[in-house]
Amino acid sequence: MTSTAAALLSYTYESAEDFRVYSSGQGVYLYTRYGNKVLDGLSGSMNANLGHGNAAIAAAMHTQALSLTSVPSVAGDVTDDCVALAEELGCFLGLHDATVSFTSSGSEATEAALAIVWKYWSEMGRPKKTNILSLDGSYHGCTLGALAITGRADEHVDVPSAPSFRLALPAWDPDDASRVSTALESTLARSGSETVAAIFLEPVMGLAGMVPAAREDIQRVVAICRANDILVVLDEALTGLGRVGHHTAAQSYGIEYDLLLVSKGLGCGFVPIAATCVASHISSVLRGASPALRHGHTSSGNPLAARVALTVLDELAACDAITNARRMEGIFRERMAAGVAELRGRYSLRATGLCLAVETDHPAYAQQVRRAAFDLGLRVRGINRNVIACPPLVITEQEITEMAALLSRALAVAEQSRKPS
């Protein structure tokens, strides 16, 4: 019989000790095939915002599975639930005049946004506007178009050179109120804006270590783009639908945009679904286009996914999950600050809602912490020098206190195993 490890190709799987098999989950906890209880500090793939197991969503899935199976929202076909989801999502996010395109992942949402941006400028008689601005360290997906604008060098290893339409800007620095906006001004002064179609921004850069934009910097970036006919695309695959303690990060920063991407919090891990939300001044141009925008997928607006996403929105409201995320941020900061104060190492803590990170001094050390955490019963991720966590939005004060204690202990264990410098 083929071993489990040999049968599956697991993303970021590095060694046998990193291969773990889970059999069930409930709330914020996972259970391995050997019965070990693990606090899921990553919410699956940073998307199980309602935790594991939900009776209301299970009932919605069952009911829908007995009805419509597949009607993609392409070529004029659409389902009642798909229409209802577009309307309710717009209300939930405060986008009362937006048009929505549904896909199945954040990468696909990015691809849809690229297609919309380019089609828009073509219809506006400015087809040379094709270049895309994005930040170093950013992650917008692993399909080829999304990868082309992704600023994380690791993601490009062993991949042929992507199309060269990306214009690079530096990553956010939460302590620098002008880092990206100053670089943007310099780029436009040097090259002009006639070929620049859009800027793609993660308000909080997740895989860079949960790095948030400085408020003044992101507001100034948006203003510069507005003044130079550059569309603003906010990639809120991670932050949208409550993870930052607001409906969107855009809401918390007080910024406007032309397109908004959401994915992880829309299906909450129960189904694959994402949305590219398009402002009315863009969608009105696309509706009159000839030929029409040709972009869609087999599972775009899948009936089961749409029904589950509608229930997700209801559950987020019923649990007051967004308010809870905001409250848990403060508790995590307090508990972790106390835990880190007892250690000899120096660590930087970052928390924007429940986008959490502890920055260490070396990538190998971050991996030590990650492995120590799992041995103690906590699932987190090590990326570069950072240990990151994104627990479910429904996590309780007792559970986040437990998470902070386990992470502090993991840091202590890693310190003990470290050779003195």
CSV table of C-alpha atoms in Angstrom, one decimal:
chain,number,residue,atom,x,y,z
A,1,MET,CA,0.0,0.0,0.0
A,2,THR,CA,1.3,3.5,-0.9
A,3,SER,CA,2.2,5.6,2.1
A,4,THR,CA,0.1,8.6,2.9
A,5,ALA,CA,3.0,10.9,2.4
A,6,ALA,CA,3.9,9.4,-1.0
A,7,ALA,CA,0.3,9.5,-2.2
A,8,LEU,CA,-0.2,13.3,-1.8
A,9,LEU,CA,1.8,16.3,-3.0
A,10,SER,CA,1.5,18.7,-0.1
A,11,TYR,CA,2.2,22.4,-0.5
A,12,THR,CA,5.2,23.6,1.5
A,13,TYR,CA,5.7,20.0,2.7
A,14,GLU,CA,9.4,19.7,3.5
A,15,SER,CA,10.1,16.6,5.6
A,16,ALA,CA,8.4,13.5,7.0
A,17,GLU,CA,8.0,15.2,10.4
A,18,ASP,CA,6.0,18.0,8.8
A,19,PHE,CA,3.4,15.6,7.4
A,20,ARG,CA,0.4,15.5,9.6
A,21,VAL,CA,-3.0,13.8,9.1
A,22,TYR,CA,-6.2,15.1,10.7
A,23,SER,CA,-9.4,13.1,11.0
A,24,SER,CA,-11.9,15.6,12.5
A,25,GLY,CA,-12.4,19.0,13.9
A,26,GLN,CA,-14.8,20.9,16.2
A,27,GLY,CA,-14.8,24.6,16.9
A,28,VAL,CA,-11.2,25.8,17.1
A,29,TYR,CA,-9.8,22.4,17.5
A,30,LEU,CA,-8.5,19.7,15.2
A,31,TYR,CA,-7.9,16.0,16.0
A,32,THR,CA,-5.2,14.0,14.3
A,33,ARG,CA,-5.7,10.4,13.1
A,34,TYR,CA,-4.0,9.4,16.4
A,35,GLY,CA,-6.4,11.3,18.5
A,36,ASN,CA,-4.2,14.2,19.4
A,37,LYS,CA,-6.0,17.5,20.0
A,38,VAL,CA,-4.6,20.6,18.3
A,39,LEU,CA,-5.7,24.2,18.5
A,40,ASP,CA,-6.1,25.3,14.9
A,41,GLY,CA,-4.3,28.7,15.1
A,42,LEU,CA,-4.4,28.9,11.3
A,43,SER,CA,-8.2,28.3,10.7
A,44,GLY,CA,-7.5,25.7,8.1
A,45,SER,CA,-5.8,27.7,5.4
A,46,MET,CA,-6.7,31.0,7.2
A,47,ASN,CA,-10.2,30.5,6.0
A,48,ALA,CA,-12.2,28.5,8.6
A,49,ASN,CA,-13.4,31.7,10.2
A,50,LEU,CA,-16.4,30.0,11.8
A,51,GLY,CA,-14.3,27.1,13.1
A,52,HIS,CA,-14.8,23.5,12.3
A,53,GLY,CA,-18.3,21.9,12.2
A,54,ASN,CA,-21.4,24.0,11.9
A,55,ALA,CA,-24.9,22.6,12.0
A,56,ALA,CA,-26.5,25.5,10.1
A,57,ILE,CA,-24.1,25.2,7.2
A,58,ALA,CA,-24.3,21.4,7.2
A,59,ALA,CA,-28.1,21.7,6.8
A,60,ALA,CA,-27.8,24.3,4.0
A,61,MET,CA,-25.4,22.0,2.2
A,62,HIS,CA,-27.7,19.0,2.6
A,63,THR,CA,-30.8,20.9,1.3
A,64,GLN,CA,-28.9,22.4,-1.7
A,65,ALA,CA,-27.3,19.1,-2.6
A,66,LEU,CA,-30.8,17.6,-3.1
A,67,SER,CA,-31.7,20.4,-5.6
A,68,LEU,CA,-29.6,22.2,-8.2
A,69,THR,CA,-26.2,20.6,-8.8
A,70,SER,CA,-24.5,22.9,-11.3
A,71,VAL,CA,-25.5,26.0,-13.2
A,72,PRO,CA,-22.5,28.3,-13.7
A,73,SER,CA,-23.0,32.0,-13.7
A,74,VAL,CA,-21.8,32.4,-17.3
A,75,ALA,CA,-23.4,33.0,-20.7
A,76,GLY,CA,-26.5,34.5,-19.1
A,77,ASP,CA,-27.4,31.5,-16.8
A,78,VAL,CA,-27.6,32.1,-13.1
A,79,THR,CA,-29.4,30.7,-10.0
A,80,ASP,CA,-31.6,32.3,-7.4
A,81,ASP,CA,-29.0,31.8,-4.7
A,82,CYS,CA,-26.3,33.3,-6.8
A,83,VAL,CA,-28.3,36.5,-7.3
A,84,ALA,CA,-29.2,36.6,-3.6
A,85,LEU,CA,-25.6,36.1,-2.6
A,86,ALA,CA,-24.4,39.0,-4.9
A,87,GLU,CA,-27.1,41.3,-3.3
A,88,GLU,CA,-26.4,40.2,0.3
A,89,LEU,CA,-22.7,40.3,-0.1
A,90,GLY,CA,-22.9,43.8,-1.4
A,91,CYS,CA,-25.0,44.9,1.6
A,92,PHE,CA,-22.8,43.0,4.0
A,93,LEU,CA,-19.7,44.8,2.7
A,94,GLY,CA,-21.4,48.2,2.2
A,95,LEU,CA,-21.1,48.0,-1.6
A,96,HIS,CA,-24.7,48.8,-2.5
A,97,ASP,CA,-24.0,49.5,-6.2
A,98,ALA,CA,-21.3,46.9,-6.9
A,99,THR,CA,-21.5,44.1,-9.4
A,100,VAL,CA,-20.0,40.7,-8.4
A,101,SER,CA,-18.2,38.0,-10.3
A,102,PHE,CA,-17.9,34.7,-8.5
A,103,THR,CA,-15.0,32.3,-8.8
A,104,SER,CA,-13.7,29.4,-6.7
A,105,SER,CA,-10.4,30.8,-5.1
A,106,GLY,CA,-8.5,33.9,-4.4
A,107,SER,CA,-6.2,33.2,-7.3
A,108,GLU,CA,-9.1,33.1,-9.7
A,109,ALA,CA,-10.6,36.3,-8.2
A,110,THR,CA,-7.3,38.0,-9.0
A,111,GLU,CA,-7.4,36.6,-12.6
A,112,ALA,CA,-10.9,37.9,-13.0
A,113,ALA,CA,-9.8,41.3,-11.7
A,114,LEU,CA,-6.9,41.5,-14.2
A,115,ALA,CA,-9.3,40.6,-17.0
A,116,ILE,CA,-11.8,43.3,-15.9
A,117,VAL,CA,-9.1,45.9,-15.5
A,118,TRP,CA,-7.7,45.3,-19.0
A,119,LYS,CA,-11.1,45.1,-20.6
A,120,TYR,CA,-12.2,48.3,-19.0
A,121,TRP,CA,-9.2,50.3,-20.3
A,122,SER,CA,-9.6,48.8,-23.8
A,123,GLU,CA,-13.2,49.8,-23.8
A,124,MET,CA,-12.2,53.3,-22.7
A,125,GLY,CA,-10.0,53.7,-25.7
A,126,ARG,CA,-6.7,53.4,-23.7
A,127,PRO,CA,-5.4,49.9,-24.6
A,128,LYS,CA,-1.8,50.7,-23.7
A,129,LYS,CA,-2.8,50.8,-20.0
A,130,THR,CA,-1.7,47.3,-19.2
A,131,ASN,CA,1.0,47.5,-16.5
A,132,ILE,CA,0.1,46.5,-13.0
A,133,LEU,CA,1.7,48.0,-9.8
A,134,SER,CA,2.1,45.7,-6.8
A,135,LEU,CA,4.2,45.5,-3.7
A,136,ASP,CA,7.3,43.5,-3.0
A,137,GLY,CA,6.4,40.6,-0.6
A,138,SER,CA,2.8,40.6,-1.8
A,139,TYR,CA,0.8,37.5,-2.6
A,140,HIS,CA,-2.0,37.6,-5.1
A,141,GLY,CA,-2.3,33.9,-6.0
A,142,CYS,CA,-0.4,31.1,-7.8
A,143,THR,CA,-2.2,30.9,-11.2
A,144,LEU,CA,0.0,32.5,-13.9
A,145,GLY,CA,-1.6,36.0,-14.1
A,146,ALA,CA,-1.8,36.3,-10.3
A,147,LEU,CA,1.7,35.0,-9.9
A,148,ALA,CA,2.9,37.6,-12.4
A,149,ILE,CA,1.9,40.4,-10.0
A,150,THR,CA,2.9,38.6,-6.8
A,151,GLY,CA,6.0,40.1,-5.2
A,152,ARG,CA,7.1,37.2,-3.1
A,153,ALA,CA,10.3,35.9,-4.7
A,154,ASP,CA,9.9,32.4,-3.3
A,155,GLU,CA,6.7,31.9,-5.3
A,156,HIS,CA,8.6,32.4,-8.6
A,157,VAL,CA,11.2,29.6,-8.0
A,158,ASP,CA,11.2,27.0,-10.8
A,159,VAL,CA,8.5,28.9,-12.7
A,160,PRO,CA,9.3,30.3,-16.2
A,161,SER,CA,9.5,34.1,-16.3
A,162,ALA,CA,6.0,35.5,-16.0
A,163,PRO,CA,4.7,38.1,-18.3
A,164,SER,CA,6.5,41.4,-17.7
A,165,PHE,CA,3.6,43.7,-16.9
A,166,ARG,CA,4.4,44.1,-13.2
A,167,LEU,CA,5.8,47.4,-11.8
A,168,ALA,CA,7.3,46.8,-8.3
A,169,LEU,CA,6.9,49.0,-5.3
A,170,PRO,CA,8.3,48.3,-1.8
A,171,ALA,CA,6.4,46.5,0.9
A,172,TRP,CA,4.4,48.3,3.6
A,173,ASP,CA,6.2,49.5,6.7
A,174,PRO,CA,3.6,50.2,9.4
A,175,ASP,CA,6.1,52.6,11.0
A,176,ASP,CA,6.7,54.6,7.8
A,177,ALA,CA,3.8,56.8,6.8
A,178,SER,CA,5.1,57.5,3.3
A,179,ARG,CA,7.2,54.5,2.2
A,180,VAL,CA,5.0,53.1,-0.6
A,181,SER,CA,3.4,56.4,-1.6
A,182,THR,CA,6.8,58.1,-2.1
A,183,ALA,CA,8.0,55.2,-4.2
A,184,LEU,CA,4.8,55.4,-6.3
A,185,GLU,CA,5.4,59.1,-6.9
A,186,SER,CA,8.9,58.4,-8.0
A,187,THR,CA,7.8,55.6,-10.3
A,188,LEU,CA,5.2,57.7,-12.0
A,189,ALA,CA,7.6,60.7,-12.3
A,190,ARG,CA,10.0,58.5,-14.0
A,191,SER,CA,7.7,56.4,-16.3
A,192,GLY,CA,4.4,58.3,-16.4
A,193,SER,CA,1.0,56.7,-15.9
A,194,GLU,CA,-0.1,56.3,-19.5
A,195,THR,CA,0.7,52.6,-19.4
A,196,VAL,CA,-0.4,51.8,-15.8
A,197,ALA,CA,-3.7,50.1,-15.6
A,198,ALA,CA,-4.1,49.4,-11.8
A,199,ILE,CA,-2.5,48.9,-8.5
A,200,PHE,CA,-3.1,45.7,-6.5
A,201,LEU,CA,-2.9,46.1,-2.8
A,202,GLU,CA,-3.1,43.8,0.2
A,203,PRO,CA,-4.0,46.2,3.1
A,204,VAL,CA,-2.4,43.6,5.4
A,205,MET,CA,0.3,41.6,3.7
A,206,GLY,CA,-0.4,38.1,5.1
A,207,LEU,CA,2.5,36.0,3.9
A,208,ALA,CA,4.9,38.8,4.4
A,209,GLY,CA,4.2,38.4,8.1
A,210,MET,CA,0.8,40.0,8.7
A,211,VAL,CA,2.3,43.4,7.9
A,212,PRO,CA,-0.3,46.2,7.9
A,213,ALA,CA,-0.1,49.4,5.8
A,214,ALA,CA,0.5,52.6,7.6
A,215,ARG,CA,-2.8,54.5,7.5
A,216,GLU,CA,-1.4,57.6,6.0
A,217,ASP,CA,0.6,55.7,3.4
A,218,ILE,CA,-2.2,53.6,2.0
A,219,GLN,CA,-4.6,56.7,1.9
A,220,ARG,CA,-1.9,58.6,0.0
A,221,VAL,CA,-1.3,55.8,-2.4
A,222,VAL,CA,-5.0,55.7,-3.2
A,223,ALA,CA,-5.2,59.4,-3.7
A,224,ILE,CA,-2.2,59.3,-6.1
A,225,CYS,CA,-3.8,56.6,-8.1
A,226,ARG,CA,-7.0,58.5,-8.3
A,227,ALA,CA,-5.2,61.6,-9.6
A,228,ASN,CA,-3.4,59.5,-12.3
A,229,ASP,CA,-6.3,57.3,-13.7
A,230,ILE,CA,-4.9,54.2,-12.1
A,231,LEU,CA,-7.6,51.7,-10.9
A,232,VAL,CA,-7.3,50.6,-7.2
A,233,VAL,CA,-7.8,46.9,-6.6
A,234,LEU,CA,-7.8,45.8,-3.0
A,235,ASP,CA,-6.9,42.1,-2.5
A,236,GLU,CA,-8.8,41.3,0.7
A,237,ALA,CA,-8.7,37.5,0.1
A,238,LEU,CA,-7.5,37.2,3.7
A,239,THR,CA,-8.8,40.3,5.4
A,240,GLY,CA,-12.3,40.6,3.9
A,241,LEU,CA,-15.4,39.6,5.8
A,242,GLY,CA,-14.2,40.3,9.3
A,243,ARG,CA,-10.7,39.0,10.0
A,244,VAL,CA,-9.4,42.5,10.7
A,245,GLY,CA,-12.3,43.3,13.1
A,246,HIS,CA,-14.1,45.2,10.4
A,247,HIS,CA,-16.2,44.0,7.4
A,248,THR,CA,-13.2,45.0,5.3
A,249,ALA,CA,-9.7,46.4,5.8
A,250,ALA,CA,-10.8,49.2,3.4
A,251,GLN,CA,-13.5,50.2,5.9
A,252,SER,CA,-10.9,50.4,8.8
A,253,TYR,CA,-8.5,52.5,6.7
A,254,GLY,CA,-11.3,54.7,5.2
A,255,ILE,CA,-10.2,54.2,1.6
A,256,GLU,CA,-12.0,53.9,-1.7
A,257,TYR,CA,-11.4,51.4,-4.4
A,258,ASP,CA,-12.5,50.2,-7.9
A,259,LEU,CA,-12.4,46.5,-7.3
A,260,LEU,CA,-12.4,44.4,-4.1
A,261,LEU,CA,-11.5,40.7,-3.9
A,262,VAL,CA,-12.7,38.4,-1.1
A,263,SER,CA,-12.4,34.7,-0.8
A,264,LYS,CA,-11.3,33.0,2.4
A,265,GLY,CA,-14.0,34.4,4.6
A,266,LEU,CA,-16.8,33.9,2.0
A,267,GLY,CA,-16.8,30.1,2.0
A,268,CYS,CA,-15.1,29.8,5.5
A,269,GLY,CA,-13.5,26.6,4.3
A,270,PHE,CA,-16.7,24.7,3.8
A,271,VAL,CA,-16.8,25.4,0.0
A,272,PRO,CA,-14.4,26.9,-2.5
A,273,ILE,CA,-15.8,30.3,-3.5
A,274,ALA,CA,-14.5,33.8,-4.1
A,275,ALA,CA,-15.8,37.1,-5.4
A,276,THR,CA,-14.5,40.0,-7.4
A,277,CYS,CA,-16.6,43.0,-6.5
A,278,VAL,CA,-16.7,45.7,-9.2
A,279,ALA,CA,-17.7,49.3,-8.7
A,280,SER,CA,-20.6,50.5,-10.8
A,281,HIS,CA,-18.5,53.0,-12.9
A,282,ILE,CA,-16.5,50.0,-14.1
A,283,SER,CA,-19.3,47.4,-14.5
A,284,SER,CA,-21.4,49.9,-16.5
A,285,VAL,CA,-18.6,50.1,-19.1
A,286,LEU,CA,-18.3,46.3,-19.2
A,287,ARG,CA,-22.0,45.8,-19.8
A,288,GLY,CA,-21.9,47.9,-22.9
A,289,ALA,CA,-18.8,46.2,-24.3
A,290,SER,CA,-18.7,44.5,-27.6
A,291,PRO,CA,-17.3,41.9,-27.7
A,292,ALA,CA,-18.3,41.1,-24.1
A,293,LEU,CA,-15.8,40.2,-21.4
A,294,ARG,CA,-15.1,36.5,-21.8
A,295,HIS,CA,-14.1,35.3,-18.4
A,296,GLY,CA,-15.7,32.5,-16.4
A,297,HIS,CA,-15.2,29.0,-15.0
A,298,THR,CA,-17.1,25.8,-14.7
A,299,SER,CA,-17.9,26.4,-11.1
A,300,SER,CA,-18.5,30.1,-11.2
A,301,GLY,CA,-21.4,30.8,-8.9
A,302,ASN,CA,-21.9,27.1,-8.1
A,303,PRO,CA,-25.3,26.6,-6.5
A,304,LEU,CA,-24.0,24.7,-3.5
A,305,ALA,CA,-21.2,27.2,-2.9
A,306,ALA,CA,-23.6,30.2,-3.2
A,307,ARG,CA,-26.1,28.6,-0.7
A,308,VAL,CA,-23.3,27.9,1.8
A,309,ALA,CA,-21.9,31.5,1.4
A,310,LEU,CA,-25.3,32.9,2.1
A,311,THR,CA,-25.4,30.9,5.3
A,312,VAL,CA,-21.9,32.0,6.2
A,313,LEU,CA,-23.0,35.6,6.1
A,314,ASP,CA,-25.9,34.8,8.4
A,315,GLU,CA,-23.6,32.9,10.8
A,316,LEU,CA,-21.0,35.7,10.9
A,317,ALA,CA,-23.8,38.1,11.9
A,318,ALA,CA,-25.4,35.7,14.4
A,319,CYS,CA,-22.1,35.0,16.1
A,320,ASP,CA,-21.1,38.7,16.1
A,321,ALA,CA,-17.8,37.3,14.7
A,322,ILE,CA,-16.5,40.6,13.5
A,323,THR,CA,-16.8,42.4,16.8
A,324,ASN,CA,-15.3,39.3,18.5
A,325,ALA,CA,-12.3,39.4,16.2
A,326,ARG,CA,-11.7,43.0,17.2
A,327,ARG,CA,-12.0,42.2,20.9
A,328,MET,CA,-9.7,39.1,20.7
A,329,GLU,CA,-7.0,41.2,19.1
A,330,GLY,CA,-6.5,43.2,22.3
A,331,ILE,CA,-6.6,40.1,24.4
A,332,PHE,CA,-4.0,38.3,22.3
A,333,ARG,CA,-1.7,41.4,22.4
A,334,GLU,CA,-1.9,41.5,26.2
A,335,ARG,CA,-1.4,37.8,26.7
A,336,MET,CA,1.5,37.5,24.2
A,337,ALA,CA,3.2,40.6,25.5
A,338,ALA,CA,3.2,39.1,29.0
A,339,GLY,CA,4.5,35.8,27.7
A,340,VAL,CA,7.3,37.2,25.5
A,341,ALA,CA,8.4,39.5,28.4
A,342,GLU,CA,9.6,36.4,30.3
A,343,LEU,CA,11.8,35.2,27.4
A,344,ARG,CA,15.4,36.2,26.7
A,345,GLY,CA,14.9,36.7,22.9
A,346,ARG,CA,13.6,39.8,21.3
A,347,TYR,CA,10.4,39.5,19.3
A,348,SER,CA,8.1,41.8,17.4
A,349,LEU,CA,4.4,41.3,17.8
A,350,ARG,CA,1.9,42.3,15.1
A,351,ALA,CA,-1.9,42.0,15.4
A,352,THR,CA,-4.5,43.5,13.1
A,353,GLY,CA,-7.8,41.9,14.2
A,354,LEU,CA,-7.0,38.2,14.1
A,355,CYS,CA,-4.1,38.6,11.6
A,356,LEU,CA,-1.3,37.7,14.0
A,357,ALA,CA,2.4,37.4,13.8
A,358,VAL,CA,5.5,37.0,16.0
A,359,GLU,CA,8.7,38.1,14.2
A,360,THR,CA,11.9,36.2,15.2
A,361,ASP,CA,15.4,36.9,14.1
A,362,HIS,CA,15.9,34.0,11.6
A,363,PRO,CA,13.8,31.8,9.3
A,364,ALA,CA,15.2,28.6,10.7
A,365,TYR,CA,14.2,29.7,14.2
A,366,ALA,CA,10.7,30.5,13.1
A,367,GLN,CA,10.5,26.9,11.8
A,368,GLN,CA,11.7,25.6,15.2
A,369,VAL,CA,9.0,27.5,16.9
A,370,ARG,CA,6.4,26.1,14.5
A,371,ARG,CA,7.4,22.5,15.2
A,372,ALA,CA,7.6,23.1,18.9
A,373,ALA,CA,4.1,24.6,18.8
A,374,PHE,CA,2.7,21.6,17.1
A,375,ASP,CA,4.3,19.3,19.6
A,376,LEU,CA,2.5,21.3,22.3
A,377,GLY,CA,-0.8,21.2,20.5
A,378,LEU,CA,-0.9,24.4,18.5
A,379,ARG,CA,-1.0,24.7,14.7
A,380,VAL,CA,0.8,27.8,13.4
A,381,ARG,CA,2.9,28.5,10.3
A,382,GLY,CA,6.5,29.7,9.9
A,383,ILE,CA,7.2,32.0,6.9
A,384,ASN,CA,10.6,33.6,6.6
A,385,ARG,CA,11.3,35.0,10.1
A,386,ASN,CA,7.7,35.1,11.1
A,387,VAL,CA,5.4,32.8,13.0
A,388,ILE,CA,1.9,33.6,11.8
A,389,ALA,CA,-1.5,32.7,13.1
A,390,CYS,CA,-5.1,33.4,12.0
A,391,PRO,CA,-7.4,31.6,14.5
A,392,PRO,CA,-11.2,31.4,13.8
A,393,LEU,CA,-13.1,34.6,14.3
A,394,VAL,CA,-15.3,32.8,16.8
A,395,ILE,CA,-12.4,32.0,19.2
A,396,THR,CA,-13.3,32.7,22.8
A,397,GLU,CA,-11.2,34.6,25.4
A,398,GLN,CA,-10.3,31.3,27.1
A,399,GLU,CA,-9.2,29.7,23.8
A,400,ILE,CA,-7.1,32.7,22.7
A,401,THR,CA,-5.5,32.8,26.1
A,402,GLU,CA,-4.6,29.1,25.6
A,403,MET,CA,-3.2,29.9,22.1
A,404,ALA,CA,-1.0,32.7,23.4
A,405,ALA,CA,0.2,30.5,26.3
A,406,LEU,CA,1.1,27.6,23.8
A,407,LEU,CA,2.9,30.0,21.5
A,408,SER,CA,4.8,31.6,24.3
A,409,ARG,CA,5.8,28.1,25.5
A,410,ALA,CA,6.9,27.2,21.9
A,411,LEU,CA,9.1,30.2,21.8
A,412,ALA,CA,10.6,29.1,25.2
A,413,VAL,CA,11.2,25.6,23.9
A,414,ALA,CA,12.9,26.9,20.8
A,415,GLU,CA,15.1,29.2,22.9
A,416,GLN,CA,16.2,26.2,25.1
A,417,SER,CA,17.2,24.2,22.1
A,418,ARG,CA,19.1,27.1,20.5
A,419,LYS,CA,22.9,27.2,20.8
A,420,PRO,CA,24.2,30.2,22.7
A,421,SER,CA,25.6,32.8,20.3
